[in-house]
PDB file of C-alpha atoms in Angstrom:
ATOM      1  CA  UNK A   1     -96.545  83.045 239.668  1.00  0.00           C
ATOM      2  CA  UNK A   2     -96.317  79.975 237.395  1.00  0.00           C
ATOM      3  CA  UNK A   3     -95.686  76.812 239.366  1.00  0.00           C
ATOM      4  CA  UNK A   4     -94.346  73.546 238.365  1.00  0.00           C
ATOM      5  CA  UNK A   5     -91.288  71.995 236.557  1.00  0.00           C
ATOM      6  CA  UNK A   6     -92.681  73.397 232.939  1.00  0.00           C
ATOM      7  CA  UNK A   7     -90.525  75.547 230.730  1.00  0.00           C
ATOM      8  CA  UNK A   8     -90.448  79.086 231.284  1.00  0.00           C
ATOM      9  CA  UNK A   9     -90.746  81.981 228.892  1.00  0.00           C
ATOM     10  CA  UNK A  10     -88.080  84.726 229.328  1.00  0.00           C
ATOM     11  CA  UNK A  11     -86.875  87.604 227.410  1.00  0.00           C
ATOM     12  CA  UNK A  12     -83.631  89.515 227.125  1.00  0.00           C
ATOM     13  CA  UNK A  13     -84.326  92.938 225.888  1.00  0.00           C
ATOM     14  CA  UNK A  14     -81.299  95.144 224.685  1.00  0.00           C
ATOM     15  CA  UNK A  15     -80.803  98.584 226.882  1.00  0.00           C
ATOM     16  CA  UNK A  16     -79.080 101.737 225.267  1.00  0.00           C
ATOM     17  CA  UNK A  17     -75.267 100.893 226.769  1.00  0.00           C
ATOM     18  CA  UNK A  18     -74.948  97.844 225.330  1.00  0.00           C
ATOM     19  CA  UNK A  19     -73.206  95.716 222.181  1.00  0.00           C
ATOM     20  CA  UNK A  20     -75.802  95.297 219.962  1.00  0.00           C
ATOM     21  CA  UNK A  21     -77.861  92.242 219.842  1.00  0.00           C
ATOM     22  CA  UNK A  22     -81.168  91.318 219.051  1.00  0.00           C
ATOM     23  CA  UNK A  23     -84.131  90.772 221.499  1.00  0.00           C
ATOM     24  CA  UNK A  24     -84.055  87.226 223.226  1.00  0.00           C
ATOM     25  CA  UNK A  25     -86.825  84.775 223.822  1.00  0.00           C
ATOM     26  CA  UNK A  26     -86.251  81.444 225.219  1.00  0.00           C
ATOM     27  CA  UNK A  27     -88.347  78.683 227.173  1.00  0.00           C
ATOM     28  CA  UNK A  28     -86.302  77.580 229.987  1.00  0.00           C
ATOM     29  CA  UNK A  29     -86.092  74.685 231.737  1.00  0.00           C
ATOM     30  CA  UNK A  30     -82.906  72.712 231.575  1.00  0.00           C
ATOM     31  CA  UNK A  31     -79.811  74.812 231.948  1.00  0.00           C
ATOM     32  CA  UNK A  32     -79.323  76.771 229.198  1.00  0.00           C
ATOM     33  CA  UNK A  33     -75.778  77.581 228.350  1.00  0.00           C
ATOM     34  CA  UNK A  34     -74.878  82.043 228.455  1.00  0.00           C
ATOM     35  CA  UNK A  35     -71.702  82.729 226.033  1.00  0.00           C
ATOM     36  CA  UNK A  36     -69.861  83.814 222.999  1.00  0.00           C
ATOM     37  CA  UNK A  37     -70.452  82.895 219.663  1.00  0.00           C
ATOM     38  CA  UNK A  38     -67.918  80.333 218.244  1.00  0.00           C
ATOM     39  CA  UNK A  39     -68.607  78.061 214.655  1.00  0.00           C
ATOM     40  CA  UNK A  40     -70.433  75.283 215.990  1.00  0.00           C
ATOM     41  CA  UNK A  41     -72.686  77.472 218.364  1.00  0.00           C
ATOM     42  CA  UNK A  42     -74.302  80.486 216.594  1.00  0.00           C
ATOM     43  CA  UNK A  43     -76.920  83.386 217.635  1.00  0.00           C
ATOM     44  CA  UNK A  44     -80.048  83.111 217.632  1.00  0.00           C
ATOM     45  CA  UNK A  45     -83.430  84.724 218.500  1.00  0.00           C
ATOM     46  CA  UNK A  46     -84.138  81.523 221.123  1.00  0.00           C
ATOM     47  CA  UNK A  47     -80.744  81.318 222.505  1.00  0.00           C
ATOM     48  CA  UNK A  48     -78.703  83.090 224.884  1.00  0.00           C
ATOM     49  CA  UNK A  49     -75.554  82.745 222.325  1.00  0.00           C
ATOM     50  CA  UNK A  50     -73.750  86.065 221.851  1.00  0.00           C
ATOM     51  CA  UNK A  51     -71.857  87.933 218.936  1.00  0.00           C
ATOM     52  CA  UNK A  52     -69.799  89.738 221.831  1.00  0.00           C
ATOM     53  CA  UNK A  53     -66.125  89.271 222.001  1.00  0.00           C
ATOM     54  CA  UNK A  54     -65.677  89.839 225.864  1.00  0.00           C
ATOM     55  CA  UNK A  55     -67.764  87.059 226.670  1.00  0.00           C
ATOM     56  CA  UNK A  56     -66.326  83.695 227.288  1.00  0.00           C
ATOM     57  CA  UNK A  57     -67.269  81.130 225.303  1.00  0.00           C
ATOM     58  CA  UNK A  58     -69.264  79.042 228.775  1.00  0.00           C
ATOM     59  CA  UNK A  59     -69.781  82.172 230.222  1.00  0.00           C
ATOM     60  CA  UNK A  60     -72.441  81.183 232.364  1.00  0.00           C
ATOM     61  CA  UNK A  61     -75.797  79.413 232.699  1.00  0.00           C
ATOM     62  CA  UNK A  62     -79.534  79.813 233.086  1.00  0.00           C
ATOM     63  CA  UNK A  63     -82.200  77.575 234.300  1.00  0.00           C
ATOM     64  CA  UNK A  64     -85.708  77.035 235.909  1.00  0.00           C
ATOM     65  CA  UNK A  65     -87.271  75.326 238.848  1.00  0.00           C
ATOM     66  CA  UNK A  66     -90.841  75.675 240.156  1.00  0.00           C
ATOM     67  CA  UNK A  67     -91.258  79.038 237.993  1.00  0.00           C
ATOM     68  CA  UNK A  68     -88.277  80.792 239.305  1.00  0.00           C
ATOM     69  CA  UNK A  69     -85.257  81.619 236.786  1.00  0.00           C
ATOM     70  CA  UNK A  70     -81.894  80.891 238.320  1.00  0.00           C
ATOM     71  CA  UNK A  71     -78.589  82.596 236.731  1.00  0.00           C
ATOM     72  CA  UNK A  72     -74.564  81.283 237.427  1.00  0.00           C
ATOM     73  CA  UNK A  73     -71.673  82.559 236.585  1.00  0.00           C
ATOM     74  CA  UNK A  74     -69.509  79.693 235.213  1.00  0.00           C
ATOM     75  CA  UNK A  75     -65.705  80.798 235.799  1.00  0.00           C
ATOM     76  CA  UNK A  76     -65.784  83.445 233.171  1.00  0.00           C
ATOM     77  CA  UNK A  77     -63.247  85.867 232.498  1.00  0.00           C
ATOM     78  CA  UNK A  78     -65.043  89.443 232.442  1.00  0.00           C
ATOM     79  CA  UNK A  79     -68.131  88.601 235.121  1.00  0.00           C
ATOM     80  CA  UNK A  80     -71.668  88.451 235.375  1.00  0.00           C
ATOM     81  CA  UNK A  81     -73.456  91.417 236.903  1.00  0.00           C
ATOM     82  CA  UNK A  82     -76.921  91.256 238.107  1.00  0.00           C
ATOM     83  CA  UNK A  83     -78.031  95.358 238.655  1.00  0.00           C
ATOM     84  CA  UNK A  84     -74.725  96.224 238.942  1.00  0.00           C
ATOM     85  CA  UNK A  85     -73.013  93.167 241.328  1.00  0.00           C
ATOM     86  CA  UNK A  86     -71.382  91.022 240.257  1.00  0.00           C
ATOM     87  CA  UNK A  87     -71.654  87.559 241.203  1.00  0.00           C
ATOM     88  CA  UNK A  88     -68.057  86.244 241.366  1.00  0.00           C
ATOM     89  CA  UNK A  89     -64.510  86.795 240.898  1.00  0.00           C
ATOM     90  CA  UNK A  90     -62.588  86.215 237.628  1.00  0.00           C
ATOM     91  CA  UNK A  91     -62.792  82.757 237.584  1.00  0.00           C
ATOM     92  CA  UNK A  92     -64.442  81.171 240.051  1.00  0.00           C
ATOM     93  CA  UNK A  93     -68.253  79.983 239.819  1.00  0.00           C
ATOM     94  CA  UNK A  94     -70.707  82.107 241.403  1.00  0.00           C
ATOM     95  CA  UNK A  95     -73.402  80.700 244.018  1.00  0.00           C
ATOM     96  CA  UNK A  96     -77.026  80.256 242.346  1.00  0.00           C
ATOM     97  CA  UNK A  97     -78.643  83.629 242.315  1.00  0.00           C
ATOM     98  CA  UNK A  98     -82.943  84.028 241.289  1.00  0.00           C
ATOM     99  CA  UNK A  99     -83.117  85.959 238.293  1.00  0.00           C
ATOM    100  CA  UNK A 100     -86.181  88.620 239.206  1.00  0.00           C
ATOM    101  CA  UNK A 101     -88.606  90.379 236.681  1.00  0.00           C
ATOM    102  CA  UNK A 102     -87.408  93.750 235.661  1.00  0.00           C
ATOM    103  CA  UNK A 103     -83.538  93.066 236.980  1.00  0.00           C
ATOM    104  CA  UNK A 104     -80.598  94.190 234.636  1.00  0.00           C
ATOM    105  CA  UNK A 105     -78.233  91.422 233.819  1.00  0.00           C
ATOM    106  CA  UNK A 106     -74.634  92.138 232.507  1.00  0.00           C
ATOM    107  CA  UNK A 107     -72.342  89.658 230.795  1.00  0.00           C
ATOM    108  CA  UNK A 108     -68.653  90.590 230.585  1.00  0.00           C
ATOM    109  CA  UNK A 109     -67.426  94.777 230.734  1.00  0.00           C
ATOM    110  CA  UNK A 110     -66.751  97.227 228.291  1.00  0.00           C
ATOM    111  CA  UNK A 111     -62.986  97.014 227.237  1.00  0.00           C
ATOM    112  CA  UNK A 112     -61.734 100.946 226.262  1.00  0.00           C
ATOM    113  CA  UNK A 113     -59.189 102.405 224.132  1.00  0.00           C
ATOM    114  CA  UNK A 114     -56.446 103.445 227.011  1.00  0.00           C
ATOM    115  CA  UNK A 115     -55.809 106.926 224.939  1.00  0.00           C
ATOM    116  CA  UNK A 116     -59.045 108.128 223.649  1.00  0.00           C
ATOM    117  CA  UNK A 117     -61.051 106.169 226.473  1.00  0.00           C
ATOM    118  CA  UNK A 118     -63.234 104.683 223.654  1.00  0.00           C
ATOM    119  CA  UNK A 119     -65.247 101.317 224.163  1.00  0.00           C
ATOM    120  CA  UNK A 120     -63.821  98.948 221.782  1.00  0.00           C
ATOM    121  CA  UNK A 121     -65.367  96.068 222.618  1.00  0.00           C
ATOM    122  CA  UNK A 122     -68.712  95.915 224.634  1.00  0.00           C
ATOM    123  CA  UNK A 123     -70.575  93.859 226.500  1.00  0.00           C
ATOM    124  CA  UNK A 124     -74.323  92.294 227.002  1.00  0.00           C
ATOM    125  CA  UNK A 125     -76.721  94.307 229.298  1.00  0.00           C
ATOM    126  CA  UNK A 126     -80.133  93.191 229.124  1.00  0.00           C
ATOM    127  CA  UNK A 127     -83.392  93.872 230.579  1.00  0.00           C
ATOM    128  CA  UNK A 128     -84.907  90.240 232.228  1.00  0.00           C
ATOM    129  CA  UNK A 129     -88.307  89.926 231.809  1.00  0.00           C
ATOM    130  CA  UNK A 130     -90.411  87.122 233.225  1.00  0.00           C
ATOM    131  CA  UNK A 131     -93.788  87.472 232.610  1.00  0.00           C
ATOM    132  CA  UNK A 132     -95.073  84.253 234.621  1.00  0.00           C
ATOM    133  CA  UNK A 133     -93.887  85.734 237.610  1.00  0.00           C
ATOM    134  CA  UNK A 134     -96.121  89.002 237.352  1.00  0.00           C
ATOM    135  CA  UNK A 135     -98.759  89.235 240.019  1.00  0.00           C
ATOM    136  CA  UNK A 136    -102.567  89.330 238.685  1.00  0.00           C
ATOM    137  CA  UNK A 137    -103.307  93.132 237.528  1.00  0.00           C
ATOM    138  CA  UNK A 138    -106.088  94.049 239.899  1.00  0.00           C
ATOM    139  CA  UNK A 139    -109.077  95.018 238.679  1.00  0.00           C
ATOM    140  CA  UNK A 140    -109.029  98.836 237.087  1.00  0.00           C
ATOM    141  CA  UNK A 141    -110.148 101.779 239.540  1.00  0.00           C
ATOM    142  CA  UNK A 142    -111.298 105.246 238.980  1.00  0.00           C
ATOM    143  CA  UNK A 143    -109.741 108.092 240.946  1.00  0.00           C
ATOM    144  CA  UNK A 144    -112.834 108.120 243.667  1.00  0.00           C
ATOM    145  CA  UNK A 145    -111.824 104.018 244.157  1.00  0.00           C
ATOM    146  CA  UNK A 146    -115.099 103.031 242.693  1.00  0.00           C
ATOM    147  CA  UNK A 147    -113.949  99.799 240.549  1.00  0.00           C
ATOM    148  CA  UNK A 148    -115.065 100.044 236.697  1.00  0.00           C
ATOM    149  CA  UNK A 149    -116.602  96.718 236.802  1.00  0.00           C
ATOM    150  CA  UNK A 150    -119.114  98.644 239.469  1.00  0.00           C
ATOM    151  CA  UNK A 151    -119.443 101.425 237.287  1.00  0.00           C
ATOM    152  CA  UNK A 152    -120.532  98.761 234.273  1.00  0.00           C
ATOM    153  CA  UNK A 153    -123.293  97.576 236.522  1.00  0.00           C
ATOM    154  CA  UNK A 154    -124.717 100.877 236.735  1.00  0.00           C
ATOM    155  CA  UNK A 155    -124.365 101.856 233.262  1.00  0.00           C
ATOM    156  CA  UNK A 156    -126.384  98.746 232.643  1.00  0.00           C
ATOM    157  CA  UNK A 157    -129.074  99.285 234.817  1.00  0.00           C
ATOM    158  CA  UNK A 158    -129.143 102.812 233.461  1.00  0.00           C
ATOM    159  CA  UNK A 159    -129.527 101.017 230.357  1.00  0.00           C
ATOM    160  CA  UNK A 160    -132.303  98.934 231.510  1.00  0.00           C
ATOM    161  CA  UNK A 161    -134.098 101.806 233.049  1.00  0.00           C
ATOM    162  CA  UNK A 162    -133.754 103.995 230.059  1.00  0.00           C
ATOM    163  CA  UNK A 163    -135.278 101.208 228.008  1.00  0.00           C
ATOM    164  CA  UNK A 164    -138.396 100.793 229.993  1.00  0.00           C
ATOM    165  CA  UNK A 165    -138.946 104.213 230.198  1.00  0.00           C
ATOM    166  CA  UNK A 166    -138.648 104.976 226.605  1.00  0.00           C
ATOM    167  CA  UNK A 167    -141.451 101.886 226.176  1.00  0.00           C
ATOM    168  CA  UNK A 168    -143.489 103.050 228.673  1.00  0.00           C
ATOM    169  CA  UNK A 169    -143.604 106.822 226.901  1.00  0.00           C
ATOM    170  CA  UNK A 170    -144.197 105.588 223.846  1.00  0.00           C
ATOM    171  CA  UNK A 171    -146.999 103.276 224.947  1.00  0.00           C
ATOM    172  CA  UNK A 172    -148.716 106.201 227.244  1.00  0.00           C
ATOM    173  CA  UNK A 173    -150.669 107.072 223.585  1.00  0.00           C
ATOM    174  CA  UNK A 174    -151.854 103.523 223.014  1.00  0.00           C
ATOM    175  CA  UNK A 175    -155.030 101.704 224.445  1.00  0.00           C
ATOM    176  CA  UNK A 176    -153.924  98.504 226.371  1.00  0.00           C
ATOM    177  CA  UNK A 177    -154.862  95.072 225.217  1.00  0.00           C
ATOM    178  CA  UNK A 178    -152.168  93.748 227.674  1.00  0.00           C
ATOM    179  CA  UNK A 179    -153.661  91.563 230.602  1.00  0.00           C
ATOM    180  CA  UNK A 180    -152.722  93.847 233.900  1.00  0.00           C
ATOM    181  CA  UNK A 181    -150.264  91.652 235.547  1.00  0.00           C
ATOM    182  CA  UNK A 182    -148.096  92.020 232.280  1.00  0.00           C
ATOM    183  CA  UNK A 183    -147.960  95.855 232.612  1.00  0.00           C
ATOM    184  CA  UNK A 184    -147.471  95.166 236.666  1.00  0.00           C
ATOM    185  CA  UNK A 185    -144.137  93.710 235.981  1.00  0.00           C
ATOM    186  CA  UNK A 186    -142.980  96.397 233.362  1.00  0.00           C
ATOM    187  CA  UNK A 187    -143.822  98.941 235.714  1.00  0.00           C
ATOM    188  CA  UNK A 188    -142.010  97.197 238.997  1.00  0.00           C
ATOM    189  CA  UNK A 189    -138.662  96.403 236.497  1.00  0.00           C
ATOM    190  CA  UNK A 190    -138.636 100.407 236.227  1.00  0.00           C
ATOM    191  CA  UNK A 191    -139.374 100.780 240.181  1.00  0.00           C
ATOM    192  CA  UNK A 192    -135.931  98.288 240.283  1.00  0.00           C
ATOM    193  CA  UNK A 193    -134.075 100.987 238.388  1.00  0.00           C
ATOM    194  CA  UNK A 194    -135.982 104.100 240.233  1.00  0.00           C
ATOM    195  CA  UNK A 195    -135.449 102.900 244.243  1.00  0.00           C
ATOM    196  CA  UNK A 196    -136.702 105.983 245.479  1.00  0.00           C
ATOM    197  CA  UNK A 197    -140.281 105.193 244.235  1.00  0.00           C
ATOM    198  CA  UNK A 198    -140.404 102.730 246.612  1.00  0.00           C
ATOM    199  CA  UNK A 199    -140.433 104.061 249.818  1.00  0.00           C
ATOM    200  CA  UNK A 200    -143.638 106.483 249.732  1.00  0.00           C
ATOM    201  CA  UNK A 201    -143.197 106.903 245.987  1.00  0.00           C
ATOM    202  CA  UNK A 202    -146.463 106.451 243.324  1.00  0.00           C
ATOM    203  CA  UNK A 203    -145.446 103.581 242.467  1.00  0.00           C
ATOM    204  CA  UNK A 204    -145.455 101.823 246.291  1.00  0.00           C
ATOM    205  CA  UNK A 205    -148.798 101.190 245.617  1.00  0.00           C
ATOM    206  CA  UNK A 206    -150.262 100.128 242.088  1.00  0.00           C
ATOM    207  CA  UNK A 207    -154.088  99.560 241.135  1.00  0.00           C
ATOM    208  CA  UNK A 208    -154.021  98.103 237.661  1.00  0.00           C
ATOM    209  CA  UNK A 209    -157.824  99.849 237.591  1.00  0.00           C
ATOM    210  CA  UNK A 210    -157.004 103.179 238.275  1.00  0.00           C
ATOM    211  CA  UNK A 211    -154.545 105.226 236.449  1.00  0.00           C
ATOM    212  CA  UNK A 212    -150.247 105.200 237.271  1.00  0.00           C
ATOM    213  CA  UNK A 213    -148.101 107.583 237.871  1.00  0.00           C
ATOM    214  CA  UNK A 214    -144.525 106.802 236.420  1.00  0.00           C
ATOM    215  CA  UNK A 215    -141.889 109.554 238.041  1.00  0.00           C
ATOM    216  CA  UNK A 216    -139.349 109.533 235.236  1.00  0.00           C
ATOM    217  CA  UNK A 217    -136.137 112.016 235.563  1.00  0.00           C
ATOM    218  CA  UNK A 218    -135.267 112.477 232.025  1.00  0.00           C
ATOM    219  CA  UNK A 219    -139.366 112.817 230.925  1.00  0.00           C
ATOM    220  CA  UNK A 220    -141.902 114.182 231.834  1.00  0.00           C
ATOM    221  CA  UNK A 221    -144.525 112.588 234.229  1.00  0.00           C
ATOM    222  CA  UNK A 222    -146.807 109.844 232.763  1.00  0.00           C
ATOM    223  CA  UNK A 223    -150.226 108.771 233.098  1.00  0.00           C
ATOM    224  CA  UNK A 224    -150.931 105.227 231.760  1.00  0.00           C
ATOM    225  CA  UNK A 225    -154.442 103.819 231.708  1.00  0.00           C
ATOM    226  CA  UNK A 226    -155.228  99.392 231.874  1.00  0.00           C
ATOM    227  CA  UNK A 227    -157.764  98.415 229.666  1.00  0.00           C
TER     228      UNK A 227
END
């Protein structure tokens, strides 16, 4: 969660029931005046100014402290909602109320058509979105709860291992010129990637004199001779 007295990016994103308008995204930090569109004050993509007839024209206000988005009704005629409460009675100022990620906020209500029970005029619902106040994604898991950044390891020690053993396969038809304590190390990297050579295994002990026996699971058996 962000922390601080810095601006705060929000969004406003239009749901299916409501009077059209297009998506908003604002940085808030000073109140930031909610209501209808009038000459002077016009819609915009980083305002919260509305093309909406049943919204009064200071219809309420929104603001941030410390990373939290705050939302108050200021006296307006048709109410704002937050997930389906509304915050005050016509005309009278509504307490401070947080503003969480994912709530639905509503400005004004739909006026109908007494006869045909048509909206005529409707109002703002909007999805809030505040995306400093998301918690960390945890890392990824796979369905057994192994975490993928484990599973990366593996892959490259796999990786490791399959490169040694490819060199050491390709090398089993070449005379060594390498000192011994060179091909030591080569052959205790792939003991590293093979850990059941090591208790019992060939490869426990290793006389750079004699021949070695690589156990490889993917090849067949080596035999490697020092110079």
């Amino acid at each position: 969660m962000a922390t601080g007295n810095g601006p705060v990016r929000i969004f406003l994103r239009p749901q299916p029931k409501s009077h059209p308008f297009t998506e908003r995204e604002c940085m808030i930090d000073e109140k930031m005046k909610v209501g209808r569109s009038v000459a002077k004050s016009k819609p915009s993509s980083n305002n919260l100014v509305f093309d909406c007839k049943v919204l009064s024209r200071n219809h309420a206000v929104i603001w941030a402290t410390d990373g939290q988005v705050f939302v108050r009704d200021t006296k307006s005629s048709n109410g704002t909602f937050i997930n389906n409460a509304r915050l005050s009675a016509t005309g009278e100022e509504s307490v401070d109320t947080l503003l969480k990620d994912g709530d639905i906020i509503q400005f004004g209500v739909d006026v109908m058509e007494n006869q045909r029970q048509k909206v005529t005029h409707g109002c703002i619902i909007a999805l809030f979105v505040n995306p400093s106040a998301r918690a960390p994604s945890p890392p990824p898991e796979l369905a057994s709860g192994i975490r993928l950044s484990e599973i990366t390891e593996l892959a490259q020690l796999l990786m490791v291992r399959e490169v040694l053993s490819r060199f050491l396969l390709m090398a089993g038809t070449l005379h060594f010129l390498l000192h011994n304590h060179v091909m030591i190390v080569l052959v205790l990297l792939l003991t590293l990637c093979e850990p059941d050579s090591l208790c019992g295994g060939p490869l426990a002990t290793v006389n750079p004199q004699q021949f070695v026996w690589v156990p490889l699971r993917k090849f067949q058996s080596l035999t490697i001779k020092f110079s």
